[in-house]
Coordinates of C-alpha atoms in Angstrom, one line a residue:
M223 CA 0.1 0.3 0.1
K224 CA 1.4 3.2 -1.0
K225 CA 2.1 5.7 1.9
I226 CA -0.3 8.4 2.9
T227 CA 1.1 11.8 2.3
N228 CA 0.4 14.5 4.6
N229 CA -2.4 16.7 2.2
E230 CA -3.9 13.1 1.8
K231 CA -4.2 12.7 5.5
N232 CA -5.9 15.8 6.0
G233 CA -8.2 14.7 3.1
I234 CA -9.0 11.6 5.0
L235 CA -9.8 13.5 8.3
D236 CA -12.1 16.1 6.5
W237 CA -14.0 13.2 5.3
I238 CA -14.3 11.7 8.6
N239 CA -15.1 14.6 10.4
Q240 CA -18.0 15.5 7.7
S241 CA -19.4 12.3 7.6
L242 CA -20.0 11.5 11.3
K243 CA -20.0 14.5 13.0
K244 CA -24.0 13.9 13.6
D245 CA -23.2 10.4 15.2
N246 CA -23.8 10.7 18.8
D247 CA -21.4 7.9 19.9
V248 CA -18.2 9.8 18.4
K249 CA -19.3 13.4 18.6
N250 CA -16.9 13.7 22.0
L251 CA -14.0 12.4 19.7
L252 CA -14.5 14.9 16.6
P253 CA -13.6 17.1 15.0
I254 CA -10.1 15.7 14.5
N255 CA -7.6 18.4 14.5
E256 CA -5.3 17.6 11.6
N257 CA -2.4 19.4 13.3
D258 CA -2.9 18.0 16.6
N259 CA -1.4 14.3 17.4
N260 CA -3.1 14.5 20.6
S261 CA -6.4 15.1 18.6
F262 CA -5.5 12.0 16.2
K263 CA -4.7 9.3 19.0
N264 CA -7.7 10.5 21.3
A265 CA -10.0 10.2 18.4
F266 CA -9.1 6.5 17.6
K267 CA -7.4 5.2 20.7
N268 CA -10.6 3.1 21.6
G269 CA -11.6 2.0 18.2
I270 CA -15.0 2.6 18.0
L271 CA -14.5 5.4 15.3
L272 CA -13.0 3.0 13.1
C273 CA -15.9 0.4 13.6
K274 CA -18.5 3.5 12.8
I275 CA -16.2 3.8 9.6
A276 CA -16.7 0.5 8.6
N277 CA -20.5 0.9 8.6
I278 CA -20.3 3.8 6.4
S279 CA -18.8 2.0 3.9
I280 CA -21.1 -1.3 4.0
R281 CA -24.3 -1.4 5.9
S282 CA -24.1 -3.8 8.9
T283 CA -20.7 -4.9 8.3
I284 CA -20.5 -4.1 12.6
F285 CA -23.3 -4.5 14.8
E286 CA -22.1 -3.1 17.9
N287 CA -19.7 -1.1 19.8
E288 CA -18.3 -1.6 23.4
E289 CA -15.6 -0.1 25.4
K290 CA -13.3 -3.0 24.8
V291 CA -10.4 -1.5 23.0
R292 CA -8.9 -4.2 21.6
E293 CA -11.8 -6.0 20.7
N294 CA -12.8 -3.0 18.8
F295 CA -9.7 -2.9 16.7
I296 CA -10.1 -6.5 15.9
L297 CA -13.5 -6.2 14.7
F298 CA -12.6 -3.4 12.5
L299 CA -9.4 -5.3 11.1
N300 CA -11.3 -8.1 10.1
A301 CA -14.4 -6.2 8.8
A302 CA -11.8 -4.4 6.7
K303 CA -10.7 -7.8 5.5
S304 CA -14.2 -8.5 4.8
L305 CA -14.6 -5.8 2.5
G306 CA -11.7 -6.9 0.5
C307 CA -9.2 -4.5 2.0
N308 CA -5.9 -5.3 1.3
I309 CA -4.2 -5.3 5.3
N310 CA -1.2 -7.1 5.0
G311 CA 1.7 -5.6 7.2
V312 CA -1.0 -3.9 9.8
T313 CA -1.0 -5.5 13.0
I314 CA -3.6 -5.3 15.8
Q315 CA -0.5 -3.7 18.1
E316 CA 0.1 -0.9 15.3
L317 CA -3.7 0.2 15.7
L318 CA -3.5 0.0 19.5
E319 CA -0.5 2.6 19.6
C320 CA -2.5 4.3 16.9
D321 CA 0.3 4.6 14.3
E322 CA -1.0 7.4 12.2
Q323 CA 0.3 5.7 8.8
S324 CA -1.4 2.1 9.8
V325 CA -4.6 3.8 10.6
L326 CA -4.9 6.0 7.7
L327 CA -4.1 3.5 5.4
L328 CA -6.8 1.2 6.5
V329 CA -9.3 3.9 6.7
W330 CA -8.2 5.1 3.0
E331 CA -9.0 1.4 2.0
V332 CA -12.2 1.1 3.6
I333 CA -13.3 4.4 2.2
V334 CA -12.3 3.7 -1.6
V335 CA -13.9 0.4 -0.9
G336 CA -17.4 2.1 -0.3
L337 CA -17.3 4.6 -2.7
I338 CA -16.5 1.9 -5.5
K339 CA -19.1 -0.1 -3.9
K340 CA -21.6 2.9 -4.8
I341 CA -20.5 3.4 -8.2
Y342 CA -21.2 -0.4 -9.2
S343 CA -24.8 0.2 -7.5
V344 CA -26.1 2.8 -10.0
E345 CA -29.3 1.5 -11.8
P346 CA -28.6 0.7 -15.6
S347 CA -31.5 2.9 -16.4
R348 CA -29.2 5.8 -15.5
F349 CA -25.6 4.9 -16.6
V350 CA -26.4 3.6 -20.1
S351 CA -26.0 7.0 -21.2
L352 CA -22.0 6.5 -20.4
L353 CA -21.7 3.4 -22.4
K354 CA -20.2 3.8 -25.9
D355 CA -21.5 2.7 -29.4
K356 CA -21.8 -1.3 -29.5
E357 CA -21.4 -1.6 -25.6
T358 CA -23.6 -3.5 -23.6
I359 CA -24.9 -3.1 -19.9
K360 CA -22.6 -5.6 -18.8
T361 CA -19.6 -3.3 -20.0
Y362 CA -20.4 -1.0 -17.3
Y363 CA -19.8 -3.7 -14.5
E364 CA -16.4 -4.4 -16.3
L365 CA -15.1 -0.9 -16.6
P366 CA -12.5 0.2 -13.5
P367 CA -13.9 2.9 -11.5
R368 CA -11.2 5.7 -12.7
E369 CA -12.9 5.0 -16.3
I370 CA -16.6 5.2 -15.4
L371 CA -15.8 8.6 -13.3
I372 CA -14.2 10.0 -16.1
R373 CA -16.8 8.9 -18.7
W374 CA -19.3 10.7 -16.2
V375 CA -17.5 13.9 -16.1
N376 CA -16.8 14.2 -19.7
F377 CA -20.8 13.3 -20.2
Q378 CA -21.6 16.1 -18.1
L379 CA -19.1 18.5 -19.8
N380 CA -20.7 17.4 -22.8
R381 CA -24.0 18.4 -21.8
A382 CA -23.0 21.8 -20.5
W383 CA -21.8 22.6 -24.2
M384 CA -17.9 22.6 -22.9
E385 CA -15.4 21.3 -25.4
R386 CA -12.9 20.1 -22.9
R387 CA -12.3 16.6 -22.1
I388 CA -10.6 15.0 -19.0
K389 CA -8.6 11.9 -19.2
N390 CA -7.2 11.8 -15.9
F391 CA -7.4 13.0 -12.1
N392 CA -4.5 15.2 -11.6
N393 CA -3.2 17.2 -14.7
D394 CA -6.6 18.0 -16.5
I395 CA -8.1 19.4 -13.3
K396 CA -5.7 21.2 -12.1
D397 CA -6.9 24.8 -13.2
S398 CA -10.3 24.1 -11.7
E399 CA -12.3 25.1 -14.9
V400 CA -13.5 21.4 -15.4
Y401 CA -14.7 21.1 -11.5
T402 CA -16.3 24.7 -12.2
V403 CA -18.7 23.7 -14.9
L404 CA -19.5 20.3 -13.4
V405 CA -20.6 21.1 -10.3
R406 CA -22.9 23.9 -11.8
R407 CA -24.1 21.3 -14.8
I408 CA -25.1 18.8 -12.0
T409 CA -27.2 21.2 -9.6
T410 CA -30.2 23.2 -10.0
K411 CA -30.7 26.7 -10.1
D412 CA -31.6 27.5 -6.6
A413 CA -28.6 25.5 -5.0
G414 CA -26.6 28.9 -5.3
V415 CA -23.8 27.2 -7.3
N416 CA -22.1 29.6 -9.8
I417 CA -19.4 29.8 -12.4
D418 CA -17.9 32.9 -11.3
A419 CA -14.2 31.1 -10.6
L420 CA -13.8 31.2 -14.5
N421 CA -13.2 34.6 -14.0
E422 CA -10.5 34.1 -11.2
E423 CA -6.9 33.9 -12.4
D424 CA -5.4 32.7 -9.5
L425 CA -5.8 29.2 -9.4
E426 CA -5.5 28.8 -5.8
K427 CA -8.6 31.2 -5.2
R428 CA -10.4 29.6 -8.0
A429 CA -10.1 25.8 -6.6
S430 CA -11.5 27.7 -3.4
M431 CA -14.5 29.0 -5.1
V432 CA -15.1 25.6 -6.3
L433 CA -15.2 23.9 -3.0
E434 CA -17.6 26.7 -1.8
N435 CA -19.6 25.6 -4.5
A436 CA -19.0 21.7 -3.6
D437 CA -20.1 22.6 0.0
K438 CA -23.4 24.2 -1.6
I439 CA -24.4 20.8 -2.2
G440 CA -23.0 18.9 0.7
C441 CA -20.1 17.5 -1.5
K442 CA -17.2 19.4 0.2
R443 CA -15.1 16.1 1.0
F444 CA -11.3 15.3 0.8
L445 CA -10.0 18.4 -1.2
K446 CA -8.0 21.4 -0.1
P447 CA -7.6 24.1 -2.9
T448 CA -3.9 23.1 -2.9
D449 CA -5.0 19.6 -3.3
I450 CA -6.8 20.6 -6.9
V451 CA -4.0 23.1 -7.7
N452 CA -1.3 20.3 -7.1
G453 CA -3.3 17.4 -8.7
N454 CA -3.6 14.8 -6.0
S455 CA -4.7 11.8 -8.1
R456 CA -5.9 9.8 -4.9
L457 CA -7.7 12.9 -3.3
N458 CA -9.4 13.9 -6.6
F459 CA -10.5 10.5 -7.5
A460 CA -12.3 10.3 -4.1
F461 CA -13.6 13.6 -4.5
I462 CA -15.3 13.1 -7.9
A463 CA -16.4 9.8 -6.6
N464 CA -18.4 10.9 -3.7
I465 CA -20.0 13.9 -6.2
F466 CA -21.1 11.0 -8.6
N467 CA -22.5 9.0 -5.6
T468 CA -24.6 11.9 -4.3
N469 CA -25.5 14.0 -7.5
L470 CA -25.2 11.6 -10.2
A471 CA -27.4 13.8 -12.5
L472 CA -27.9 11.2 -15.4
P473 CA -31.3 11.1 -17.4
E474 CA -33.3 7.9 -16.4
I475 CA -33.7 6.1 -19.9
D476 CA -36.7 3.5 -20.6
L477 CA -34.9 0.1 -20.8
N478 CA -38.0 -1.4 -22.6
N479 CA -37.6 0.9 -25.4
I480 CA -34.9 -1.2 -27.1
N481 CA -34.8 0.8 -30.3
K482 CA -34.0 4.1 -28.6
T483 CA -30.4 5.8 -29.4
I484 CA -29.1 8.1 -26.5
D485 CA -26.0 10.0 -27.0
E486 CA -25.3 7.3 -29.9
N487 CA -25.7 4.6 -27.5
I488 CA -28.1 1.8 -28.8
I489 CA -29.8 -0.3 -26.1
T490 CA -30.6 -3.8 -27.2
S491 CA -32.5 -6.5 -26.0
T492 CA -29.1 -8.1 -25.2
N493 CA -28.3 -5.4 -22.7
V494 CA -31.4 -5.9 -20.5
F495 CA -30.6 -9.7 -20.4
N496 CA -27.2 -8.8 -19.1
Y497 CA -28.6 -6.7 -16.5
S498 CA -30.7 -9.3 -15.1
M499 CA -27.7 -11.8 -14.9
I500 CA -25.1 -9.6 -13.3
H501 CA -27.6 -7.6 -11.0
S502 CA -29.2 -10.4 -9.4
S503 CA -28.4 -10.6 -5.9
N504 CA -27.4 -14.2 -5.8
T505 CA -24.6 -13.2 -8.3
N506 CA -23.6 -10.2 -6.3
S507 CA -23.2 -12.3 -3.0
M508 CA -21.1 -15.1 -4.6
D509 CA -18.7 -12.7 -6.6
S510 CA -18.0 -10.3 -3.6
L511 CA -17.1 -13.1 -1.1
F512 CA -14.7 -14.3 -3.8
R513 CA -13.3 -10.7 -4.5
N514 CA -13.0 -9.5 -1.1
W515 CA -11.0 -12.7 -0.2
I516 CA -8.6 -12.1 -3.5
N517 CA -8.1 -8.5 -2.6
S518 CA -7.8 -8.9 1.1
L519 CA -4.7 -11.4 0.6
G520 CA -2.8 -8.6 -1.1
I521 CA -1.3 -10.9 -3.5
C522 CA -2.2 -9.1 -6.7
E523 CA -0.5 -5.8 -7.8
R524 CA -4.4 -4.8 -9.0
Y525 CA -7.5 -4.4 -7.5
V526 CA -10.1 -7.0 -8.4
Y527 CA -13.3 -5.0 -9.2
D528 CA -14.9 -7.4 -11.4
L529 CA -14.2 -10.8 -10.7
Y530 CA -14.6 -12.4 -14.7
L531 CA -12.8 -9.5 -16.2
C532 CA -9.9 -9.5 -13.6
T533 CA -9.3 -13.1 -13.6
H534 CA -9.8 -13.8 -17.3
D535 CA -6.2 -13.5 -18.1
G536 CA -5.4 -16.3 -15.8
V537 CA -2.9 -14.5 -14.0
V538 CA -5.0 -13.6 -10.7
L539 CA -6.0 -17.6 -10.3
I540 CA -2.3 -18.5 -11.0
T541 CA -1.5 -16.3 -8.1
L542 CA -4.0 -18.1 -5.7
F543 CA -2.5 -21.3 -6.9
N544 CA 0.8 -20.4 -5.7
K545 CA -0.3 -18.8 -2.6
I546 CA -2.3 -21.7 -1.3
F547 CA 0.2 -24.6 -2.9
P548 CA 3.8 -22.7 -3.1
S549 CA 5.8 -25.3 -5.0
L550 CA 2.8 -26.4 -7.6
V551 CA 3.1 -23.4 -10.0
D552 CA 5.7 -23.6 -12.7
H553 CA 6.5 -19.8 -13.3
E554 CA 8.1 -20.4 -16.6
R555 CA 5.0 -21.5 -18.2
V556 CA 2.9 -18.2 -16.9
V557 CA 2.9 -15.4 -19.0
Y558 CA 2.5 -12.2 -17.0
P559 CA 1.5 -8.6 -18.0
P560 CA 2.1 -6.5 -20.0
F561 CA 0.7 -8.8 -23.0
K562 CA 1.5 -8.1 -26.3
S563 CA -2.5 -7.5 -27.5
S564 CA -5.7 -7.3 -25.5
R565 CA -6.8 -10.3 -27.0
S566 CA -3.4 -12.0 -26.4
R567 CA -2.9 -15.8 -26.9
E568 CA -0.6 -15.6 -24.0
K569 CA -3.9 -15.3 -21.7
L570 CA -5.6 -18.2 -23.3
E571 CA -2.5 -20.4 -22.4
N572 CA -2.7 -18.8 -19.1
C573 CA -6.2 -19.8 -18.7
H574 CA -5.4 -23.6 -19.7
Y575 CA -2.4 -23.9 -17.4
V576 CA -5.6 -23.0 -14.6
V577 CA -7.3 -25.8 -15.7
E578 CA -4.3 -28.1 -15.7
L579 CA -3.5 -27.0 -12.0
S580 CA -6.9 -27.5 -10.8
K581 CA -6.6 -31.1 -12.3
R582 CA -3.4 -31.7 -10.6
C583 CA -5.1 -30.4 -7.1
G584 CA -7.8 -33.1 -7.8
Y585 CA -10.7 -30.3 -8.2
N586 CA -13.6 -31.7 -10.1
V587 CA -13.1 -29.5 -13.4
S588 CA -15.0 -31.7 -15.6
G589 CA -16.7 -29.7 -18.6
I590 CA -14.2 -26.7 -17.8
N591 CA -11.7 -25.7 -20.1
G592 CA -9.5 -22.4 -20.5
V593 CA -12.0 -20.9 -23.0
E594 CA -14.5 -20.5 -20.7
I595 CA -12.3 -18.9 -18.2
Y596 CA -10.7 -16.8 -20.8
N597 CA -14.2 -15.8 -22.0
K598 CA -15.3 -14.7 -18.4
G599 CA -17.3 -17.8 -17.9
R600 CA -19.1 -17.9 -14.7
R601 CA -19.5 -21.5 -14.1
G602 CA -15.9 -22.2 -14.5
T603 CA -14.5 -19.4 -12.8
L604 CA -16.7 -19.6 -9.3
R605 CA -16.2 -23.5 -9.5
I606 CA -12.5 -23.0 -9.4
L607 CA -12.6 -20.2 -6.8
N608 CA -14.9 -22.6 -4.7
C609 CA -12.3 -25.4 -4.7
L610 CA -9.3 -22.5 -4.2
M611 CA -11.3 -21.2 -1.0
K612 CA -11.7 -24.7 0.4
S613 CA -8.3 -25.4 -0.1
Y614 CA -7.3 -22.6 1.7
Y615 CA -9.4 -22.8 4.8
S616 CA -8.8 -26.9 4.8
F617 CA -5.0 -26.3 4.9
Q618 CA -5.2 -24.3 7.9
I619 CA -7.6 -26.6 9.8
D620 CA -5.0 -29.4 9.3
P621 CA -2.0 -28.7 7.4
N622 CA -1.8 -32.9 6.7
L623 CA -5.0 -33.1 4.9
K624 CA -4.9 -35.2 2.0
K625 CA -8.2 -34.1 0.7
D626 CA -10.1 -30.7 1.3
L627 CA -13.1 -30.9 3.7
N628 CA -16.6 -30.8 2.3
E629 CA -19.5 -28.8 3.9
M630 CA -21.0 -32.0 5.6
Q631 CA -17.5 -32.7 7.1
I632 CA -17.3 -29.2 8.4
I633 CA -20.9 -29.1 10.1
Q634 CA -20.4 -32.6 11.4
T635 CA -17.1 -31.7 13.0
I636 CA -18.6 -28.3 14.7
N637 CA -21.6 -30.3 15.7
I638 CA -19.4 -32.9 17.6
I639 CA -17.3 -30.1 19.3
L640 CA -21.0 -28.4 20.2
E641 CA -22.4 -32.0 21.6
K642 CA -19.4 -32.3 23.7
E643 CA -20.2 -28.9 25.3
N644 CA -24.0 -30.0 25.8
K645 CA -25.0 -26.8 23.1
R646 CA -27.4 -26.9 20.5
Q647 CA -26.4 -28.2 16.9
I648 CA -26.6 -27.1 13.3
C649 CA -29.0 -29.0 11.6
G650 CA -26.7 -30.1 8.3
A651 CA -29.4 -31.0 5.8
R652 CA -31.4 -27.7 6.5
F653 CA -28.4 -25.4 6.7
L654 CA -27.0 -26.6 3.3
I655 CA -30.2 -25.3 1.7
S656 CA -31.8 -22.4 3.9
P657 CA -30.6 -22.5 7.6
D658 CA -33.2 -20.9 10.0
Y659 CA -32.5 -19.0 13.4
N660 CA -31.8 -21.9 15.4
D661 CA -28.9 -22.6 12.9
F662 CA -27.6 -19.1 13.9
L663 CA -27.9 -19.8 17.4
A664 CA -26.2 -22.6 17.3
I665 CA -23.2 -20.8 15.5
L666 CA -23.5 -18.1 18.2
D667 CA -22.8 -21.1 20.7
F668 CA -19.7 -22.4 18.9
I669 CA -18.4 -18.6 18.6
N670 CA -18.7 -18.5 22.4
L671 CA -17.0 -21.5 22.4
I672 CA -14.1 -20.2 21.0
K673 CA -14.0 -17.3 22.8
P674 CA -16.0 -17.4 26.2
K675 CA -18.3 -14.4 27.1
T676 CA -17.9 -13.0 23.6
V677 CA -21.9 -13.5 22.9
N678 CA -24.1 -11.3 24.7
Y679 CA -27.7 -13.3 24.6
S680 CA -29.8 -10.8 25.9
L681 CA -28.9 -8.9 22.6
V682 CA -29.5 -11.9 20.8
H683 CA -33.1 -12.0 22.2
Y684 CA -33.5 -8.3 21.6
V685 CA -32.7 -8.9 18.0
K686 CA -35.4 -11.6 17.6
I687 CA -38.1 -9.7 19.0
S688 CA -37.1 -6.2 17.6
S689 CA -38.6 -4.6 14.5
N690 CA -35.1 -2.6 13.6
D691 CA -33.1 -3.5 10.5
Y692 CA -30.5 -5.8 12.4
K693 CA -31.3 -9.5 11.9
I694 CA -29.5 -12.5 13.5
T695 CA -26.8 -12.9 10.8
D696 CA -25.7 -9.2 11.3
L697 CA -25.1 -10.3 14.8
V698 CA -23.3 -13.6 13.8
V699 CA -20.9 -11.7 11.5
S700 CA -20.2 -9.0 14.0
Y701 CA -19.3 -11.7 16.7
C702 CA -17.2 -13.4 13.8
F703 CA -15.4 -10.6 13.2
K704 CA -15.0 -9.7 16.9
I705 CA -13.3 -12.9 17.8
G706 CA -10.7 -12.6 14.7
C707 CA -12.4 -14.8 12.2
N708 CA -11.4 -14.6 8.9
F709 CA -14.8 -14.3 6.9
Y710 CA -14.9 -12.4 3.6
G711 CA -18.9 -11.8 3.1
N712 CA -20.9 -9.2 5.1
P713 CA -24.1 -9.4 6.6
L714 CA -26.1 -8.6 3.4
D715 CA -24.7 -11.6 1.8
F716 CA -27.3 -13.6 3.8
D717 CA -30.3 -11.5 3.0
N718 CA -30.4 -13.6 -0.4
Y719 CA -29.2 -17.1 1.1
R720 CA -26.5 -18.7 -0.9
E721 CA -24.8 -22.2 0.3
F722 CA -21.0 -20.4 -0.1
D723 CA -21.6 -17.8 2.1
S724 CA -22.8 -19.8 5.2
T725 CA -20.7 -22.8 4.8
Y726 CA -17.6 -20.3 4.4
L727 CA -18.5 -18.9 7.6
L728 CA -18.4 -22.1 9.2
F729 CA -15.1 -22.8 7.4
S730 CA -13.7 -19.8 8.8
L731 CA -15.0 -20.3 12.6
L732 CA -13.6 -24.0 12.3
T733 CA -10.0 -22.6 11.2
L734 CA -10.1 -20.2 14.2
Y735 CA -11.2 -22.9 16.4
K736 CA -8.3 -25.2 15.6
I737 CA -5.6 -22.5 15.8
K738 CA -6.6 -21.4 19.2
Q739 CA -6.6 -25.0 20.4

């Protein structure tokens, strides 16, 4: 992870101060004075502020906050991993000591993950205006976040009759002209936003006027005038992403009108079909689980934002094999980027090698070949990732295993442990189809065996009888994070149940149980 500069520190603290200023739980910790080290340490010393930050990025990532400092830091660290943040090199001790770089690096990762998730949550009826000729709705989900934001800015500039276009978030925005027009374009006349900054010759004063306008629409986050003038790419990305997520200003298009042309983007019936496949909650749940796992391992130079696009050259999957089976991969057979062309034969050869590695590991990959992975096929990619994650957990549970554990073996092992302690058990047959409240109570009992006195059963009862937004699954995942469990889903994954999510929760819990024995 790249070191956080002093300007970026100020931007992060500004975001925290603005985002949580109305939260009663942390109002005594804010605002954080960027020039006062004691103010920084006081704000982060008990870990509650970090937990709040994680919950902003993904709702219900963490269920409760308590005045238990070490547990709060463990909660945040594991929540960050579950969101797909790369926490390599950051330890609990560094967080306990409020090491500035460690805290800021993790907070920045969590902020960016939250921003990116919202970028990909835009409805197709809105984002179709950003697609180019012959692109489908699926294309949007394959674009890097920066490319989406650049297209959005240029779309707004075009609508404002401005000839300029941007290609980056540093040199192209330094003079504040683009920002001036952008902020005015996406707001209504009664917002009080103007373009007077275009008449100001001093670049820093012009940037100040831009931020004054941004403040009028509630988007003054991350930046100071010098960050615009100096072209800080990371902070400008966050600033634009925040504006995009809160003031989209894209026309709503009727997707049923399949012959309609919008800004030279033709919407076809294929587009609508792709949307229904990509945007289903089942797909998102599984994709995010594996995506978060890969990103949290810190083994890839690039952030995996689209599971199939980012794995279709075979490199990420081969890197995973190398992580789990260190002596398996013959690196002379792997072709790493840069490739000779975007449709390189080298990528296909990598994908064939992925299938070969899978067979050597004993995985069931019948009917799967390298072409399917190269073509971003969901079935083949998910099956291989499913096998890899089982191997990842199985080797942690027992390094001497000759064969990966399966779902029923995990449930049976946990039930044996629960039975010895006279605790309720998980119904295996039901759990693999659709777990109910009693199954999750059994999981809470198992959590309490791993770390006694962790579960507050009065809170469990409150969740059962209350009508608020929290569910038993929120509580289960929160307690998993609290005891240090490496689970890469989040409570929202259980809203639309998939076998992968719940069984991997059990894999991660049994792994932690074995480590603590």
